[in-house]
């Protein structure tokens, strides 16, 4: 699709139709990302550390309410796109508004490309550092403190006896994503086997979190 109006409208429709999660990689101000969830659907956003994206990421959620978007930063965002529920993505083909040609974007449906985009987001997300808002309103990076909500869902299902493939299917994740999350939790726990991860999770209270 082409044209700023058409792209903005399609992005809005994508976000309003989401039911589980909206994931965004953003290198500059080309995407209007609200700071609050849309219709209660959480968001994860990774921004380029050098980009002036703060005002866009932390913009009000236009009255929709919900938990604030989780934002992380990396030295360089490798691509820009928005993925909703791992079922559809919007990828800008002309990322800068000042480009001579009219803005264009690609709508990506389920398939190999969409899976690759979702996996790329997860890779970048786990490399990025979380951001927090200081008392002065500025954004600061903070080290990751532990597993996130999806990590804990994965862990809970694995401890219940499900295989990686079954966990991936139940949570709507890719098999590689599940395996990558397990590896990250093992690194956080400082263990080398899944059995050790289970013991550590019990000791740290990970399995009791909601």
mmCIF file of C-alpha atoms in Angstrom, residues 22-210:
data_model
loop_
_atom_site.group_PDB
_atom_site.id
_atom_site.type_symbol
_atom_site.label_atom_id
_atom_site.label_comp_id
_atom_site.label_asym_id
_atom_site.label_seq_id
_atom_site.Cartn_x
_atom_site.Cartn_y
_atom_site.Cartn_z
ATOM 1 C CA UNK A 22 1.698 -5.912 19.607
ATOM 2 C CA UNK A 23 5.444 -6.007 18.954
ATOM 3 C CA UNK A 24 7.270 -3.106 17.307
ATOM 4 C CA UNK A 25 10.790 -2.373 16.123
ATOM 5 C CA UNK A 26 11.180 1.374 15.645
ATOM 6 C CA UNK A 27 14.224 3.285 14.424
ATOM 7 C CA UNK A 28 12.721 6.778 14.196
ATOM 8 C CA UNK A 29 9.422 8.646 14.451
ATOM 9 C CA UNK A 30 7.771 6.914 11.512
ATOM 10 C CA UNK A 31 5.411 4.863 13.677
ATOM 11 C CA UNK A 32 2.876 6.425 16.091
ATOM 12 C CA UNK A 33 3.218 4.061 19.073
ATOM 13 C CA UNK A 34 0.998 4.813 22.065
ATOM 14 C CA UNK A 35 2.419 4.495 25.541
ATOM 15 C CA UNK A 36 -0.692 2.683 26.802
ATOM 16 C CA UNK A 37 -2.147 -0.605 25.637
ATOM 17 C CA UNK A 38 -4.851 -0.540 22.975
ATOM 18 C CA UNK A 39 -8.027 -2.306 24.123
ATOM 19 C CA UNK A 40 -6.008 -3.814 26.976
ATOM 20 C CA UNK A 41 -3.554 -5.545 24.625
ATOM 21 C CA UNK A 42 0.059 -5.187 25.880
ATOM 22 C CA UNK A 43 2.839 -3.857 23.699
ATOM 23 C CA UNK A 44 6.560 -4.473 23.482
ATOM 24 C CA UNK A 45 8.614 -1.843 21.676
ATOM 25 C CA UNK A 46 12.321 -1.775 20.821
ATOM 26 C CA UNK A 47 13.746 1.594 19.793
ATOM 27 C CA UNK A 48 17.071 2.681 18.386
ATOM 28 C CA UNK A 49 19.116 4.191 21.210
ATOM 29 C CA UNK A 50 20.151 7.168 19.063
ATOM 30 C CA UNK A 51 16.713 7.876 17.596
ATOM 31 C CA UNK A 52 14.476 10.691 18.907
ATOM 32 C CA UNK A 53 11.689 8.212 19.609
ATOM 33 C CA UNK A 54 10.897 8.999 23.234
ATOM 34 C CA UNK A 55 7.928 11.312 22.602
ATOM 35 C CA UNK A 56 6.323 8.828 20.221
ATOM 36 C CA UNK A 57 6.777 5.782 22.406
ATOM 37 C CA UNK A 58 5.474 7.463 25.531
ATOM 38 C CA UNK A 59 2.559 9.258 23.897
ATOM 39 C CA UNK A 60 -0.806 8.854 25.671
ATOM 40 C CA UNK A 61 -2.936 5.892 24.632
ATOM 41 C CA UNK A 62 -5.776 8.026 23.317
ATOM 42 C CA UNK A 63 -8.024 7.017 26.191
ATOM 43 C CA UNK A 64 -7.897 3.283 25.528
ATOM 44 C CA UNK A 65 -6.231 2.592 28.846
ATOM 45 C CA UNK A 66 -4.357 -0.505 29.942
ATOM 46 C CA UNK A 67 -0.818 -1.247 31.059
ATOM 47 C CA UNK A 68 2.010 0.873 29.723
ATOM 48 C CA UNK A 69 4.055 -0.378 26.804
ATOM 49 C CA UNK A 70 7.313 -2.084 27.722
ATOM 50 C CA UNK A 71 10.142 -0.312 25.950
ATOM 51 C CA UNK A 72 13.728 -1.428 25.372
ATOM 52 C CA UNK A 73 16.627 0.090 23.435
ATOM 53 C CA UNK A 74 19.477 -1.260 21.304
ATOM 54 C CA UNK A 75 22.409 0.390 19.547
ATOM 55 C CA UNK A 76 20.881 -0.275 16.139
ATOM 56 C CA UNK A 77 17.413 -1.463 15.172
ATOM 57 C CA UNK A 78 17.956 -3.767 12.156
ATOM 58 C CA UNK A 79 14.507 -3.179 10.646
ATOM 59 C CA UNK A 80 11.228 -1.399 11.285
ATOM 60 C CA UNK A 81 7.903 -3.197 11.526
ATOM 61 C CA UNK A 82 4.862 -3.878 13.678
ATOM 62 C CA UNK A 83 3.643 -7.426 14.349
ATOM 63 C CA UNK A 84 0.229 -8.097 15.887
ATOM 64 C CA UNK A 85 -0.535 -11.474 17.485
ATOM 65 C CA UNK A 86 2.105 -13.095 15.263
ATOM 66 C CA UNK A 87 -0.632 -13.159 12.617
ATOM 67 C CA UNK A 88 -0.035 -9.986 10.593
ATOM 68 C CA UNK A 89 2.742 -7.422 10.223
ATOM 69 C CA UNK A 90 3.201 -4.014 8.643
ATOM 70 C CA UNK A 91 6.631 -3.209 7.218
ATOM 71 C CA UNK A 92 7.501 0.303 5.920
ATOM 72 C CA UNK A 93 9.240 0.335 2.554
ATOM 73 C CA UNK A 94 10.137 4.040 2.666
ATOM 74 C CA UNK A 95 10.869 4.754 6.343
ATOM 75 C CA UNK A 96 11.644 8.460 6.123
ATOM 76 C CA UNK A 97 8.865 10.969 5.597
ATOM 77 C CA UNK A 98 11.267 13.249 3.701
ATOM 78 C CA UNK A 99 11.944 10.630 1.011
ATOM 79 C CA UNK A 100 11.104 11.756 -2.559
ATOM 80 C CA UNK A 101 8.766 8.832 -3.234
ATOM 81 C CA UNK A 102 5.386 8.464 -1.542
ATOM 82 C CA UNK A 103 5.545 6.411 1.692
ATOM 83 C CA UNK A 104 4.819 2.720 1.128
ATOM 84 C CA UNK A 105 4.367 -0.294 3.360
ATOM 85 C CA UNK A 106 4.006 -4.032 2.988
ATOM 86 C CA UNK A 107 1.281 -6.012 4.769
ATOM 87 C CA UNK A 108 2.649 -9.439 5.694
ATOM 88 C CA UNK A 109 0.299 -12.368 6.292
ATOM 89 C CA UNK A 110 1.077 -15.758 7.935
ATOM 90 C CA UNK A 111 3.993 -17.510 6.265
ATOM 91 C CA UNK A 112 7.753 -17.793 6.329
ATOM 92 C CA UNK A 113 8.342 -14.042 6.155
ATOM 93 C CA UNK A 114 6.016 -13.302 9.075
ATOM 94 C CA UNK A 115 7.656 -16.038 11.154
ATOM 95 C CA UNK A 116 11.068 -14.545 10.384
ATOM 96 C CA UNK A 117 9.909 -11.067 11.424
ATOM 97 C CA UNK A 118 8.477 -12.368 14.706
ATOM 98 C CA UNK A 119 11.684 -14.307 15.425
ATOM 99 C CA UNK A 120 13.786 -11.243 14.578
ATOM 100 C CA UNK A 121 11.787 -9.173 17.053
ATOM 101 C CA UNK A 122 12.392 -11.745 19.799
ATOM 102 C CA UNK A 123 16.114 -11.808 19.040
ATOM 103 C CA UNK A 124 16.377 -8.015 19.223
ATOM 104 C CA UNK A 125 14.125 -7.806 22.301
ATOM 105 C CA UNK A 126 16.339 -10.142 24.311
ATOM 106 C CA UNK A 127 19.463 -8.217 23.292
ATOM 107 C CA UNK A 128 17.958 -4.851 24.238
ATOM 108 C CA UNK A 129 18.085 -3.122 27.616
ATOM 109 C CA UNK A 130 14.846 -2.078 29.354
ATOM 110 C CA UNK A 131 14.025 1.615 29.657
ATOM 111 C CA UNK A 132 12.462 3.328 32.633
ATOM 112 C CA UNK A 133 11.175 6.850 33.106
ATOM 113 C CA UNK A 134 13.047 8.891 35.720
ATOM 114 C CA UNK A 135 11.564 11.601 37.932
ATOM 115 C CA UNK A 136 12.783 14.149 35.391
ATOM 116 C CA UNK A 137 10.809 12.463 32.612
ATOM 117 C CA UNK A 138 13.943 11.239 30.844
ATOM 118 C CA UNK A 139 14.423 7.636 29.759
ATOM 119 C CA UNK A 140 17.149 5.530 31.350
ATOM 120 C CA UNK A 141 18.353 2.012 30.596
ATOM 121 C CA UNK A 142 18.095 -0.597 33.322
ATOM 122 C CA UNK A 143 19.482 -4.138 33.371
ATOM 123 C CA UNK A 144 17.069 -7.029 32.902
ATOM 124 C CA UNK A 145 16.046 -8.345 36.310
ATOM 125 C CA UNK A 146 14.419 -11.648 35.465
ATOM 126 C CA UNK A 147 12.007 -13.558 33.250
ATOM 127 C CA UNK A 148 9.050 -11.727 31.755
ATOM 128 C CA UNK A 149 5.412 -12.848 31.756
ATOM 129 C CA UNK A 150 5.738 -14.932 28.595
ATOM 130 C CA UNK A 151 8.895 -16.593 29.956
ATOM 131 C CA UNK A 152 6.933 -17.629 33.033
ATOM 132 C CA UNK A 153 4.090 -19.017 30.917
ATOM 133 C CA UNK A 154 6.598 -21.089 28.965
ATOM 134 C CA UNK A 155 8.232 -22.297 32.172
ATOM 135 C CA UNK A 156 4.898 -23.196 33.772
ATOM 136 C CA UNK A 157 3.862 -25.340 30.803
ATOM 137 C CA UNK A 158 7.256 -27.054 30.620
ATOM 138 C CA UNK A 159 7.082 -27.886 34.315
ATOM 139 C CA UNK A 160 3.612 -29.325 33.672
ATOM 140 C CA UNK A 161 5.218 -31.807 31.294
ATOM 141 C CA UNK A 162 4.559 -30.253 27.883
ATOM 142 C CA UNK A 163 7.152 -30.510 25.123
ATOM 143 C CA UNK A 164 8.688 -27.423 23.513
ATOM 144 C CA UNK A 165 6.511 -27.988 20.445
ATOM 145 C CA UNK A 166 3.336 -28.259 22.543
ATOM 146 C CA UNK A 167 4.214 -25.097 24.474
ATOM 147 C CA UNK A 168 4.824 -23.229 21.226
ATOM 148 C CA UNK A 169 1.466 -24.338 19.830
ATOM 149 C CA UNK A 170 -0.478 -23.510 22.998
ATOM 150 C CA UNK A 171 1.034 -20.024 23.361
ATOM 151 C CA UNK A 172 1.064 -19.205 19.655
ATOM 152 C CA UNK A 173 4.837 -18.896 19.585
ATOM 153 C CA UNK A 174 7.464 -20.294 17.243
ATOM 154 C CA UNK A 175 9.402 -23.357 18.388
ATOM 155 C CA UNK A 176 12.661 -21.398 18.123
ATOM 156 C CA UNK A 177 11.154 -18.646 20.275
ATOM 157 C CA UNK A 178 10.265 -21.117 23.029
ATOM 158 C CA UNK A 179 13.739 -22.659 22.935
ATOM 159 C CA UNK A 180 15.360 -19.218 22.969
ATOM 160 C CA UNK A 181 13.298 -18.181 25.994
ATOM 161 C CA UNK A 182 14.272 -21.348 27.862
ATOM 162 C CA UNK A 183 17.930 -20.704 27.077
ATOM 163 C CA UNK A 184 17.627 -17.112 28.332
ATOM 164 C CA UNK A 185 16.020 -18.287 31.603
ATOM 165 C CA UNK A 186 18.839 -20.788 32.072
ATOM 166 C CA UNK A 187 21.349 -17.980 31.570
ATOM 167 C CA UNK A 188 19.490 -15.774 34.074
ATOM 168 C CA UNK A 189 19.462 -18.653 36.559
ATOM 169 C CA UNK A 190 23.102 -19.530 35.923
ATOM 170 C CA UNK A 191 22.307 -23.193 35.269
ATOM 171 C CA UNK A 192 23.144 -25.629 32.482
ATOM 172 C CA UNK A 193 20.219 -28.083 32.505
ATOM 173 C CA UNK A 194 16.454 -27.769 32.496
ATOM 174 C CA UNK A 195 16.218 -29.793 35.687
ATOM 175 C CA UNK A 196 18.426 -27.223 37.416
ATOM 176 C CA UNK A 197 16.231 -24.490 35.933
ATOM 177 C CA UNK A 198 13.182 -26.096 37.548
ATOM 178 C CA UNK A 199 14.867 -26.145 40.965
ATOM 179 C CA UNK A 200 16.030 -22.541 40.583
ATOM 180 C CA UNK A 201 12.556 -21.397 39.470
ATOM 181 C CA UNK A 202 11.004 -22.965 42.571
ATOM 182 C CA UNK A 203 13.600 -21.403 44.878
ATOM 183 C CA UNK A 204 13.197 -17.932 43.314
ATOM 184 C CA UNK A 205 9.418 -18.069 43.310
ATOM 185 C CA UNK A 206 9.177 -17.771 39.528
ATOM 186 C CA UNK A 207 6.539 -20.510 39.396
ATOM 187 C CA UNK A 208 4.337 -18.609 41.860
ATOM 188 C CA UNK A 209 4.238 -15.377 39.840
ATOM 189 C CA UNK A 210 1.248 -14.263 37.778
#
